[in-house]
Coordinates of C-alpha atoms in Angstrom, one line a residue:
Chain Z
X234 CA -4.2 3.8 28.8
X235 CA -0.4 3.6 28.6
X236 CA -0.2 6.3 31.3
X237 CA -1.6 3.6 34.0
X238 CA -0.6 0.5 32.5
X239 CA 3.0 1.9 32.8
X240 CA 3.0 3.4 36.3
X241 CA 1.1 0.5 38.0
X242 CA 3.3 -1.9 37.1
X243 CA 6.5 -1.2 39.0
X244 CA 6.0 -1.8 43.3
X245 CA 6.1 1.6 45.0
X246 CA 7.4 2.8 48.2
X247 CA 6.2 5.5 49.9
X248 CA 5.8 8.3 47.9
X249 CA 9.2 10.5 49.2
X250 CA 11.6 7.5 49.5
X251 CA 10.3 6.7 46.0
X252 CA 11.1 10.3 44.6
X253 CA 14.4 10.0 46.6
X254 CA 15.4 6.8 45.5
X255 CA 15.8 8.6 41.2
X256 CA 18.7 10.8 40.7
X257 CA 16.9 13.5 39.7
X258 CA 15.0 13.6 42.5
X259 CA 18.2 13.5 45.0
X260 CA 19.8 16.3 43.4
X261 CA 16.1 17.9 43.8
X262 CA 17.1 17.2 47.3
X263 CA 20.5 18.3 47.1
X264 CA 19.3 21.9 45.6
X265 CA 16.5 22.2 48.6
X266 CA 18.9 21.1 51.3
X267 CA 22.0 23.2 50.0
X268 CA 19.6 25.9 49.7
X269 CA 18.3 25.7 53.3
X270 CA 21.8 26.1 54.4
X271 CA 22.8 29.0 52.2
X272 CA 20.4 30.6 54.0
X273 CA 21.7 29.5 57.1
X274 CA 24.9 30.7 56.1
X275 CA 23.8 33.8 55.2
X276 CA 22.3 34.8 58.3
X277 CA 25.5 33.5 60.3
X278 CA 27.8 36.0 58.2
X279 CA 26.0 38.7 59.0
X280 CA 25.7 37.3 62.9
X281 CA 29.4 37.2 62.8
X282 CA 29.9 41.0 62.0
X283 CA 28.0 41.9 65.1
X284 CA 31.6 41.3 66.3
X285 CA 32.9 44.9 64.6
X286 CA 29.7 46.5 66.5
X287 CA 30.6 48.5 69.8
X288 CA 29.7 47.0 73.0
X289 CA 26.3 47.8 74.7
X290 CA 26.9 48.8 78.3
X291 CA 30.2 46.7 78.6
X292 CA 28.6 44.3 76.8
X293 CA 29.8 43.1 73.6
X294 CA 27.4 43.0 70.9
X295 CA 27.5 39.3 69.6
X296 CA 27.3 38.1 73.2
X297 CA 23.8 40.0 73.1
X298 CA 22.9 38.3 69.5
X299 CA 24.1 35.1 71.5
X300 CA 21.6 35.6 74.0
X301 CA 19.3 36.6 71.6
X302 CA 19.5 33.5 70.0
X303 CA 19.0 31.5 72.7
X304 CA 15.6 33.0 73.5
X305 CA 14.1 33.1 70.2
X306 CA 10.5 34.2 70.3
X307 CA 10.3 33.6 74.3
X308 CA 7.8 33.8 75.9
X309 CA 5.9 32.1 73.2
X310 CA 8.4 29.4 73.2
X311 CA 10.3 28.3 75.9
X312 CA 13.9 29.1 75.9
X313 CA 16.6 26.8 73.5
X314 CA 13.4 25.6 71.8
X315 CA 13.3 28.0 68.8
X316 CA 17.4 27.7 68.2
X317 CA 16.8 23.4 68.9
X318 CA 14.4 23.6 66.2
X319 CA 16.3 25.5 63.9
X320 CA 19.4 23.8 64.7
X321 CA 17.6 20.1 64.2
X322 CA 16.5 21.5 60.9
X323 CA 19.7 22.4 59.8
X324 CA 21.5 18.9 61.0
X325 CA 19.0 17.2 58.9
X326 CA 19.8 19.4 55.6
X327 CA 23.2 18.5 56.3
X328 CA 22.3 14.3 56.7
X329 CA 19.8 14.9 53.0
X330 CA 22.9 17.1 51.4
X331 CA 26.2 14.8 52.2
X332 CA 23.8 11.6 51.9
X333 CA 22.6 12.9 48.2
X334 CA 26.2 13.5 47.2
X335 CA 27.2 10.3 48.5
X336 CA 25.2 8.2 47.1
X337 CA 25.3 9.8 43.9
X338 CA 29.0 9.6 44.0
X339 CA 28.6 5.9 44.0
X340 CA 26.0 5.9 40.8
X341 CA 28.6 7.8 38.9
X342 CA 31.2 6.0 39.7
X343 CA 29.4 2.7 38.7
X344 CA 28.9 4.5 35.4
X345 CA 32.6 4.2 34.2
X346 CA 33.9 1.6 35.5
X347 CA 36.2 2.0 32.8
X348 CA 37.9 5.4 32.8
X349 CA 39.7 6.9 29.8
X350 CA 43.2 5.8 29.6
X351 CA 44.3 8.9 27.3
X352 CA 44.2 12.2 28.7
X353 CA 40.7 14.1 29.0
X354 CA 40.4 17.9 28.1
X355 CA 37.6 19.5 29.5
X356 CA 35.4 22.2 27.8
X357 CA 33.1 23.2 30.5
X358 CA 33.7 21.6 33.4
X359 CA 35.7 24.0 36.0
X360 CA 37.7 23.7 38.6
X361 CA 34.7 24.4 41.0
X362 CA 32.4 21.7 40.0
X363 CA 34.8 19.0 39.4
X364 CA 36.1 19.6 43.1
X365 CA 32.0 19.8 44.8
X366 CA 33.1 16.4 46.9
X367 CA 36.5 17.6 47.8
X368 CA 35.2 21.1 48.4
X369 CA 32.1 19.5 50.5
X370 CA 33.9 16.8 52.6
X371 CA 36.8 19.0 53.6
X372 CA 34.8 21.6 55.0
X373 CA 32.0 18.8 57.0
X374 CA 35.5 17.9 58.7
X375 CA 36.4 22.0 59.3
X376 CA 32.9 22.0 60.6
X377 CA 33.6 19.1 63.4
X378 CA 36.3 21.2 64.7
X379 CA 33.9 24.6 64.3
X380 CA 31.6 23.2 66.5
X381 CA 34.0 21.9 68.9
X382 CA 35.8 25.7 69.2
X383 CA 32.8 27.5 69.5
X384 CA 29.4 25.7 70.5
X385 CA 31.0 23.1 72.5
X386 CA 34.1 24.2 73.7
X387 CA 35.8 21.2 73.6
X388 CA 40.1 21.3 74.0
X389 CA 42.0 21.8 71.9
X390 CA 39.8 23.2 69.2
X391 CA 38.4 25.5 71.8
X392 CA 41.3 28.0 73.2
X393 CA 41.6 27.2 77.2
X394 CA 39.9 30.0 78.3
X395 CA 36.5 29.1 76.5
X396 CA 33.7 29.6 78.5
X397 CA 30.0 29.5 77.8
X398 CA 28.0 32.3 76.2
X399 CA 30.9 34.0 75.8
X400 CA 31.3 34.7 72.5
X401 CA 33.2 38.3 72.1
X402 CA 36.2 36.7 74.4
X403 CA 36.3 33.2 73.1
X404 CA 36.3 34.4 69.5
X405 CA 39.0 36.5 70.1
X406 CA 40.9 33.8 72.1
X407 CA 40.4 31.2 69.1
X408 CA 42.0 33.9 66.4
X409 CA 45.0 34.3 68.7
X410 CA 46.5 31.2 67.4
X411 CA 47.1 31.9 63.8
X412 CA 46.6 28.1 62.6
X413 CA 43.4 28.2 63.6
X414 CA 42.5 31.6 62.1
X415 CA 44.3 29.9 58.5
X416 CA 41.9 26.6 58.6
X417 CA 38.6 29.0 59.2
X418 CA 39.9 31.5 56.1
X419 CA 40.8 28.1 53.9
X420 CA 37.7 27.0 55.0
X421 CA 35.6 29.9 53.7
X422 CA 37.5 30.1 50.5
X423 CA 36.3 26.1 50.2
X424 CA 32.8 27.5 50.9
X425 CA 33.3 29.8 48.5
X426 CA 34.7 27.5 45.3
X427 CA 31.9 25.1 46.8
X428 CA 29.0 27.5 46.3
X429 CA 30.4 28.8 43.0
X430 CA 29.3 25.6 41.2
X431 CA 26.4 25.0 43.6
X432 CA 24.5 28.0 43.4
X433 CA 24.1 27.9 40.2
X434 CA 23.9 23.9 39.7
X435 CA 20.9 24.3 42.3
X436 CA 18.7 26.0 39.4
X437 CA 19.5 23.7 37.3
X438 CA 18.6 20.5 39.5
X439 CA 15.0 22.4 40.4
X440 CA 14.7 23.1 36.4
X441 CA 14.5 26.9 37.2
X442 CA 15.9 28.0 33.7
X443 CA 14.9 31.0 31.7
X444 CA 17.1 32.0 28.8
X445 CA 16.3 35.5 29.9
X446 CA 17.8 35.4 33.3
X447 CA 20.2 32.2 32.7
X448 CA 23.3 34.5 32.5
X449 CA 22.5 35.9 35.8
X450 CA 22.1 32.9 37.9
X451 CA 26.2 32.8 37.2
X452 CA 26.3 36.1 38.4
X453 CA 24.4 35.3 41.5
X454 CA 26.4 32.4 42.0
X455 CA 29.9 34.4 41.8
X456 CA 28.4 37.4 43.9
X457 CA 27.0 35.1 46.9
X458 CA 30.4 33.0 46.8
X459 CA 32.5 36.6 47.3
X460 CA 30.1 37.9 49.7
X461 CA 29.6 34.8 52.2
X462 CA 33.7 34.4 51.4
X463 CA 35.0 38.1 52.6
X464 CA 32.2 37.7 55.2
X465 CA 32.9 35.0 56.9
X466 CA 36.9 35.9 56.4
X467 CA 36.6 39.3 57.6
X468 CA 36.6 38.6 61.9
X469 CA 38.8 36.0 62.4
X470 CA 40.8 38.3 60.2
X471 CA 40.3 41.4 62.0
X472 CA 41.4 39.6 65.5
X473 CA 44.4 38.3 63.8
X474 CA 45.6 41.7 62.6
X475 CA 44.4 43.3 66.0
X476 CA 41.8 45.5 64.6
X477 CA 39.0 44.5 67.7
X478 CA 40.3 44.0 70.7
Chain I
X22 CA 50.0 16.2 6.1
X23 CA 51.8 13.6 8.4
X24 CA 50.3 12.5 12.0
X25 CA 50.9 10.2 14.8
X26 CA 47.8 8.2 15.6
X27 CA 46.9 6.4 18.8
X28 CA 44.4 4.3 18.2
X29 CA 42.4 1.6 21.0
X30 CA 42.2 -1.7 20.1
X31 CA 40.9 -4.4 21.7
X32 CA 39.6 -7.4 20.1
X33 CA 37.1 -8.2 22.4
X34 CA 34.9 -7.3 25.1
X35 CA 36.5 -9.6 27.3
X36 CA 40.7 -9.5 26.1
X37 CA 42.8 -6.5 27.1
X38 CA 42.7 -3.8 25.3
X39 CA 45.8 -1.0 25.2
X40 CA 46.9 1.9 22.8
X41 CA 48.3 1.3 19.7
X42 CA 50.8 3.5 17.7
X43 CA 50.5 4.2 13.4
X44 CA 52.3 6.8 11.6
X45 CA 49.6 8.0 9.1
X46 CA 51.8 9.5 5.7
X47 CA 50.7 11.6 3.3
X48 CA 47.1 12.2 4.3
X49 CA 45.3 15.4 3.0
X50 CA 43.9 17.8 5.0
X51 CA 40.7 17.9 3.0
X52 CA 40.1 14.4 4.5
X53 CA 37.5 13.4 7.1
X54 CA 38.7 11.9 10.3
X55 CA 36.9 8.8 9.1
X56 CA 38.6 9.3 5.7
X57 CA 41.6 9.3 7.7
X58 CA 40.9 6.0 9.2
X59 CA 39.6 4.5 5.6
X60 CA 43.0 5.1 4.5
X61 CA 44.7 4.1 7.3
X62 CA 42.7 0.6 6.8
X63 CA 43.5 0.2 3.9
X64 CA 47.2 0.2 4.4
X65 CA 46.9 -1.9 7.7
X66 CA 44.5 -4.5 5.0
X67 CA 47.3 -4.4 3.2
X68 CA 50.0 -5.1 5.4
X69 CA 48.3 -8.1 6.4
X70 CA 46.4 -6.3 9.6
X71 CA 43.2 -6.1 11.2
X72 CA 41.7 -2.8 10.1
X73 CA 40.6 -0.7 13.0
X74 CA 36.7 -1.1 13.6
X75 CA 34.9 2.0 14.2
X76 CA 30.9 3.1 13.7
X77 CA 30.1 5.1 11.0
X78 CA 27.1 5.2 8.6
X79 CA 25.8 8.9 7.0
X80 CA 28.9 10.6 7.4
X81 CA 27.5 14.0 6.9
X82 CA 26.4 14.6 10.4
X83 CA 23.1 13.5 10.7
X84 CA 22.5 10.0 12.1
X85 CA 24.4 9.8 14.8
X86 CA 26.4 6.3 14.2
X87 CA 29.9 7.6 14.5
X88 CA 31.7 8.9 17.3
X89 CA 35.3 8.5 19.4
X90 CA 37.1 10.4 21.9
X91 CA 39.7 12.2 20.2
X92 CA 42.5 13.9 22.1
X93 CA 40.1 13.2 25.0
X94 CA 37.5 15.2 23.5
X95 CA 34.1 13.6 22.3
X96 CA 33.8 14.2 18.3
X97 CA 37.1 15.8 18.4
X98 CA 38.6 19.9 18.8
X99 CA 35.7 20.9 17.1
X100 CA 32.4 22.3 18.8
X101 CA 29.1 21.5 17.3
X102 CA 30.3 18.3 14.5
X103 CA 30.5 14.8 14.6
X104 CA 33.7 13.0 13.8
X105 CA 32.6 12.3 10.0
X106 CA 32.7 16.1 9.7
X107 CA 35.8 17.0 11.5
X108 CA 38.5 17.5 8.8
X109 CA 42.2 16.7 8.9
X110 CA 43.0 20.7 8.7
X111 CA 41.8 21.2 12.3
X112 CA 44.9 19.1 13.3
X113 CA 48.5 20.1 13.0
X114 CA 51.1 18.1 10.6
X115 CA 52.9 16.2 12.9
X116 CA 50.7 16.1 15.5
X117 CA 50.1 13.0 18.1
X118 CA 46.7 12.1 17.9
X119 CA 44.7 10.1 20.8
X120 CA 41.9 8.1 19.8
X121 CA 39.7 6.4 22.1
X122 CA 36.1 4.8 22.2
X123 CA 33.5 6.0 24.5
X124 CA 33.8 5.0 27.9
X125 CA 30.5 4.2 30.1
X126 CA 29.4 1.6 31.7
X127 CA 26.1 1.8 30.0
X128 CA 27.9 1.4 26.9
X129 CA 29.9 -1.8 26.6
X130 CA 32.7 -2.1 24.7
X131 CA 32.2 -4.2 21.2
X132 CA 35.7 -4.1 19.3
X133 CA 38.7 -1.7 18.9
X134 CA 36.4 1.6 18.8
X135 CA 32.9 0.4 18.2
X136 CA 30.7 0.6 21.4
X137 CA 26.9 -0.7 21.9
X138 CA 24.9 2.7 22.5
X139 CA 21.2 0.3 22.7
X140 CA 20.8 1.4 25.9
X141 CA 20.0 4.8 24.3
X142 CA 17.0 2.3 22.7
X143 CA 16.0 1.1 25.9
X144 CA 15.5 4.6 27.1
X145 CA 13.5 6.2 23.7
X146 CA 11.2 2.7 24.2
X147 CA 10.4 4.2 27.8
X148 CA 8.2 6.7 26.4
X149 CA 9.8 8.5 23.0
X150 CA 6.2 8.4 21.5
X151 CA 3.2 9.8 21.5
X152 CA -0.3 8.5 21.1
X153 CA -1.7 9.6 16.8
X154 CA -5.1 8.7 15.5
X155 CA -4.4 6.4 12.2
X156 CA -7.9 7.6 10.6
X157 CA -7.0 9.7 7.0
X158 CA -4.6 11.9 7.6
X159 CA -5.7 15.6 9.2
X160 CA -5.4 18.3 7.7
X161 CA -1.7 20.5 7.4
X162 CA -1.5 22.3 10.5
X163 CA -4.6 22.0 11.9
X164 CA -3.2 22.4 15.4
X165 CA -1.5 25.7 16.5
X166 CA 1.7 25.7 17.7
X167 CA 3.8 29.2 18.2
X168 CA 6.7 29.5 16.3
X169 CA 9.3 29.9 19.0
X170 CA 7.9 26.7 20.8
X171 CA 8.0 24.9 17.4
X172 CA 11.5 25.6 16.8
X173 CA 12.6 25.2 20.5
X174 CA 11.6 21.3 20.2
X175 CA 13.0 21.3 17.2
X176 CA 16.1 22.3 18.9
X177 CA 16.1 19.2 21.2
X178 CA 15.1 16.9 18.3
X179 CA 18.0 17.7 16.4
X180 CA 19.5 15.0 19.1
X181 CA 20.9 12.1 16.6
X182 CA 21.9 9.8 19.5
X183 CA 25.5 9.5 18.7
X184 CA 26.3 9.4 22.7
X185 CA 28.9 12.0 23.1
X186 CA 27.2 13.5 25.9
X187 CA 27.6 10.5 28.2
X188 CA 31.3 10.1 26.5
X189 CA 32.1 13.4 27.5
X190 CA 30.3 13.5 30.8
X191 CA 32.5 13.1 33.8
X192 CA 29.9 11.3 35.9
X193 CA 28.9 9.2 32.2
X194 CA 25.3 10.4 32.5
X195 CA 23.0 10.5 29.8
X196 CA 20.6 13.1 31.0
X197 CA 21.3 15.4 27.9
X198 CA 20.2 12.8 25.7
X199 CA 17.3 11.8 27.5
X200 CA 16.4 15.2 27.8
X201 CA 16.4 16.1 24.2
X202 CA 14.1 13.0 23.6
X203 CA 11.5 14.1 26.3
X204 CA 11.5 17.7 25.8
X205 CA 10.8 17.6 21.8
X206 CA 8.0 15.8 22.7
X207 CA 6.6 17.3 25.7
X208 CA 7.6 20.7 24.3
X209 CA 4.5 20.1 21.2
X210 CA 0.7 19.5 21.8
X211 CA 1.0 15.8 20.4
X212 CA 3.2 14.8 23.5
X213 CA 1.0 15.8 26.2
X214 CA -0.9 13.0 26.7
X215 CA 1.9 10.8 27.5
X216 CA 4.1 13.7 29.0
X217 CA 3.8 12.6 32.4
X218 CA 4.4 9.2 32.0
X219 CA 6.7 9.3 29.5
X220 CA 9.1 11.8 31.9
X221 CA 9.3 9.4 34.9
X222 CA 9.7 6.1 32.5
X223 CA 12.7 7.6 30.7
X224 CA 14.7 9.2 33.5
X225 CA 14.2 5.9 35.4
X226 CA 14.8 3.6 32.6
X227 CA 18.4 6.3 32.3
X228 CA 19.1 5.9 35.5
X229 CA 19.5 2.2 35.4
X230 CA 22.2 2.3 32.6
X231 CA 23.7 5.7 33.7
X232 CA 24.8 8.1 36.2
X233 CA 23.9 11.5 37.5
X234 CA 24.0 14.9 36.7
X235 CA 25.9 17.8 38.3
X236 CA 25.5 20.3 36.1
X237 CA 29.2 20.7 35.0
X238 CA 28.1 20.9 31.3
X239 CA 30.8 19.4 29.3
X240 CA 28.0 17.1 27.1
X241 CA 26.5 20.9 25.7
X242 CA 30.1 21.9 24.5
X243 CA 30.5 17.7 23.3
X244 CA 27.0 17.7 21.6
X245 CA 27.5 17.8 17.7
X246 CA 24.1 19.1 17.5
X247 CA 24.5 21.7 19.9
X248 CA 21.8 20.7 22.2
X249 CA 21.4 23.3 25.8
X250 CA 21.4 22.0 29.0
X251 CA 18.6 24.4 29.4
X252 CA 16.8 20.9 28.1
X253 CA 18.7 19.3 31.6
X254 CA 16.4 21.8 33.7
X255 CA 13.3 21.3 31.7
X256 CA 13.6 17.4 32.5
X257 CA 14.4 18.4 35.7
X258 CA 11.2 20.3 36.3
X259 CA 8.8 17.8 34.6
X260 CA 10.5 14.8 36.5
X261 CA 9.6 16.1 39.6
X262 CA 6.1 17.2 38.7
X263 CA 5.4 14.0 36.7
X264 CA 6.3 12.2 40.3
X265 CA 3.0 14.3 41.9
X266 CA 0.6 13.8 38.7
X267 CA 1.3 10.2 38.2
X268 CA 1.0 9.7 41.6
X269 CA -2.1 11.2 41.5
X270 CA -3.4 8.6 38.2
X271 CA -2.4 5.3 40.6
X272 CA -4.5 6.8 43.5
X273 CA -7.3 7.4 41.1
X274 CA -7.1 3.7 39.7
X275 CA -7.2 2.4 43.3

């Protein structure tokens, strides 16, 4: 019985700190969690073009979707408890996804302790996937300041004016400063070199491969980087160059 | 042809190693790499110097004992050979030549070029076997296997274990190799009854002497054998249901 001879005799932790504590199953991790927040992403873009939407009864669209969001299935739930859910959710993806890389970052830098001295050429390796920490911890800093700005309001990464719930007028105040309105477009361009490499890594790291369809899970990759990348560029963009007002 | 060769040498695992600098003459480009290296030898055994030490055994591709980073490529410019089959022609006459051993942790340093790949054994002992009855032999293929399954484990078995995937790898992981030597097994009928265990063992036992993937895929473009990373993703796959099946056997053995 080599099958229980073999498993019994290492000492187990519980089962998911066990599966977490093998590569494998961190980048398992990594592929869930970064997948968790695509979709987060995702549905923020397409929040954030509510902005381009005409206002409904003087009020501006997003600051509706705001609202909105705020009282998420209510009366079912209580108000704030649907987004507080979501929102714990996604801080915990976050804590899985930068924790995964971290560690792993160690492990591989453990595993050449030694680096070549001579120069390396790469064959496969792009520019993308050989920048996934830079890319990643640049924008978990972008996204201090993000939260700051917007959901917290805190000076000076929130214009002076901020005010709660007021989304239309403090986005438009935060884009009047043109640095700021640079760091969120570099910012979604790191998204978008970030998620090149990840989306389709993230197949590979849940072993969804199929020569049939393995060309297109590239293609998804590219598409879903563009996409989130002009989508998430487009407002601050549009208040820069005066389009909304 | 003429060529500038910068060779690693290092006496021992402990001493200092650095680059060192030979003007190869008159070598042809019919020549192997290793050839190459013979000749330079020679001439070095000559002079009165330590010959470069380097790994080679087959030389015709197949057993995986040769192997160095050449212009910081594993195996050299060419896709899909191992450094006995690289020939002098690929290179140009006059050209400056890096040579290098293969860097990783899990694979320590012996002399000048040569490099101790036996934690590639330590990995295969983990499970790269599978369980035969040793009655008379059975009968020529008395179990059905489909073609295209046959030849896709046949695909991963080609694997000769020279380590150029973990040279080439910029995290030094191994999992192309290990991957090859689960999935030619767990691909065929013979291999199932150990799949499960045998997935978890050798990705741990890997793990312990290497690092991680992410999927940037330089070890399919280093592999002289050609192996996919589409191997990577089956690993992947089985690791994480061999977690839930094995986890299953321990509850059922109390």
């Amino acid at each position: 019985m080599a099958v229980t001879q073999t498993v019994e005799k290492k000492k187990r932790a519980p089962f998911p700190v066990e599966f977490y504590r093998s590569a494998v199953g961190k980048k398992w991790v990594m592929a869930i969690t970064g997948l968790g927040i695509i979709g987060f992403a995702i549905a923020h873009m397409i929040g954030n073009l509510k902005i381009f939407l005409p206002d409904v009864d003087g009020i501006p669209d997003i600051d509706l979707y705001g609202e909105a969001l705020r009282e998420l299935f209510v009366p079912i739930f209580p108000e704030y408890a649907v987004l507080w859910i979501l929102r714990t959710g996604l801080i915990l993806m976050f804590v899985l996804h930068v924790h995964a890389a971290y560690s792993l970052t160690i492990m591989n830098r453990r595993a050449r302790t030694t680096d070549y001295e001579g120069p390396r050429s790469y064959i496969a390796a792009n520019y993308a996937s050989r920048t996934m920490r830079w890319s990643g911890t640049i924008f978990l800093f972008y996204l201090l300041f993000h939260l700051a700005d917007f959901t917290l309001g805190i000076q000076p990464a929130a214009p002076e004016t901020w005010e709660y719930g007021e989304v239309f007028a403090n986005f438009q105040a935060t884009f009047d400063r043109w640095p700021v309105t640079v760091l969120y477009v570099t910012a979604a361009i790191l998204l978008g070199i970030h998620l090149y490499h990840g989306v389709w890594s993230m197949f590979q790291s849940l072993g969804i491969n199929n020569p049939r369809f393995n060309t297109w899970r590239r293609y998804l990759a590219g598409g879903l980087s563009v996409i989130l990348t002009l989508g998430f560029i487009a407002p601050p963009l549009a208040v820069a160059f005066g389009v909304i007002t | 042809m003429n060529i500038v060769l910068q060779v690693w040498r290092q006496d021992s695992p402990e001493s200092r190693g650095g680059f060192k600098t030979y003007q190869v003459k008159d070598i042809s480009e019919e020549m192997s790499f290793l050839e190459m290296l013979d000749i330079l030898n020679e001439r070095l055994i000559n002079q009165g110097e330590e010959p470069i030490a380097f790994d080679h055994d087959c030389r015709e591709g197949i057993c995986g004992t040769c192997g160095v980073m050449i212009n910081g490529q594993a195996h050299g410019p060419q896709q899909g050979t191992a450094t006995c089959q690289l020939h002098m022609r690929k290179f140009q006459d006059g050209e400056t030549v890096v040579v290098e051993p293969w860097r990783a942790t899990g694979f320590p340093l012996i002399r000048d070029l040569v490099v101790d790949r036996s934690a590639f054994d330590r990995i295969v002992e983990g499970g790269g076997y599978i369980s035969v009855d040793t009655g008379s032999a059975p009968d020529a293929n008395l179990i059905p296997i489909p073609k295209l399954v046959a030849d896709t484990a046949f695909d991963a078995a080609a694997c000769i274990g020279c380590g150029a995937c973990v040279a080439a790898c910029p995290n030094g992981a191994a999992n192309l190799f290990t991957a090859a030597k689960i999935s030619h097994l767990n691909l065929l009928p013979q291999g199932q009854s150990e799949r499960w265990s045998r997935t978890e063992n050798m990705v741990e036992i890997m793990e312990e002497f290497f690092g991680s993937c992410t999927n940037h895929g330089e070890c399919e473009k280093a592999c002289p054998k050609q192996i996919s990373i589409d191997f990577i993703a089956l690993m992947n796959a089985d690791y994480v249901k061999a977690k839930f099946k094995n986890r299953r056997l321990v509850s059922q053995n109390g």
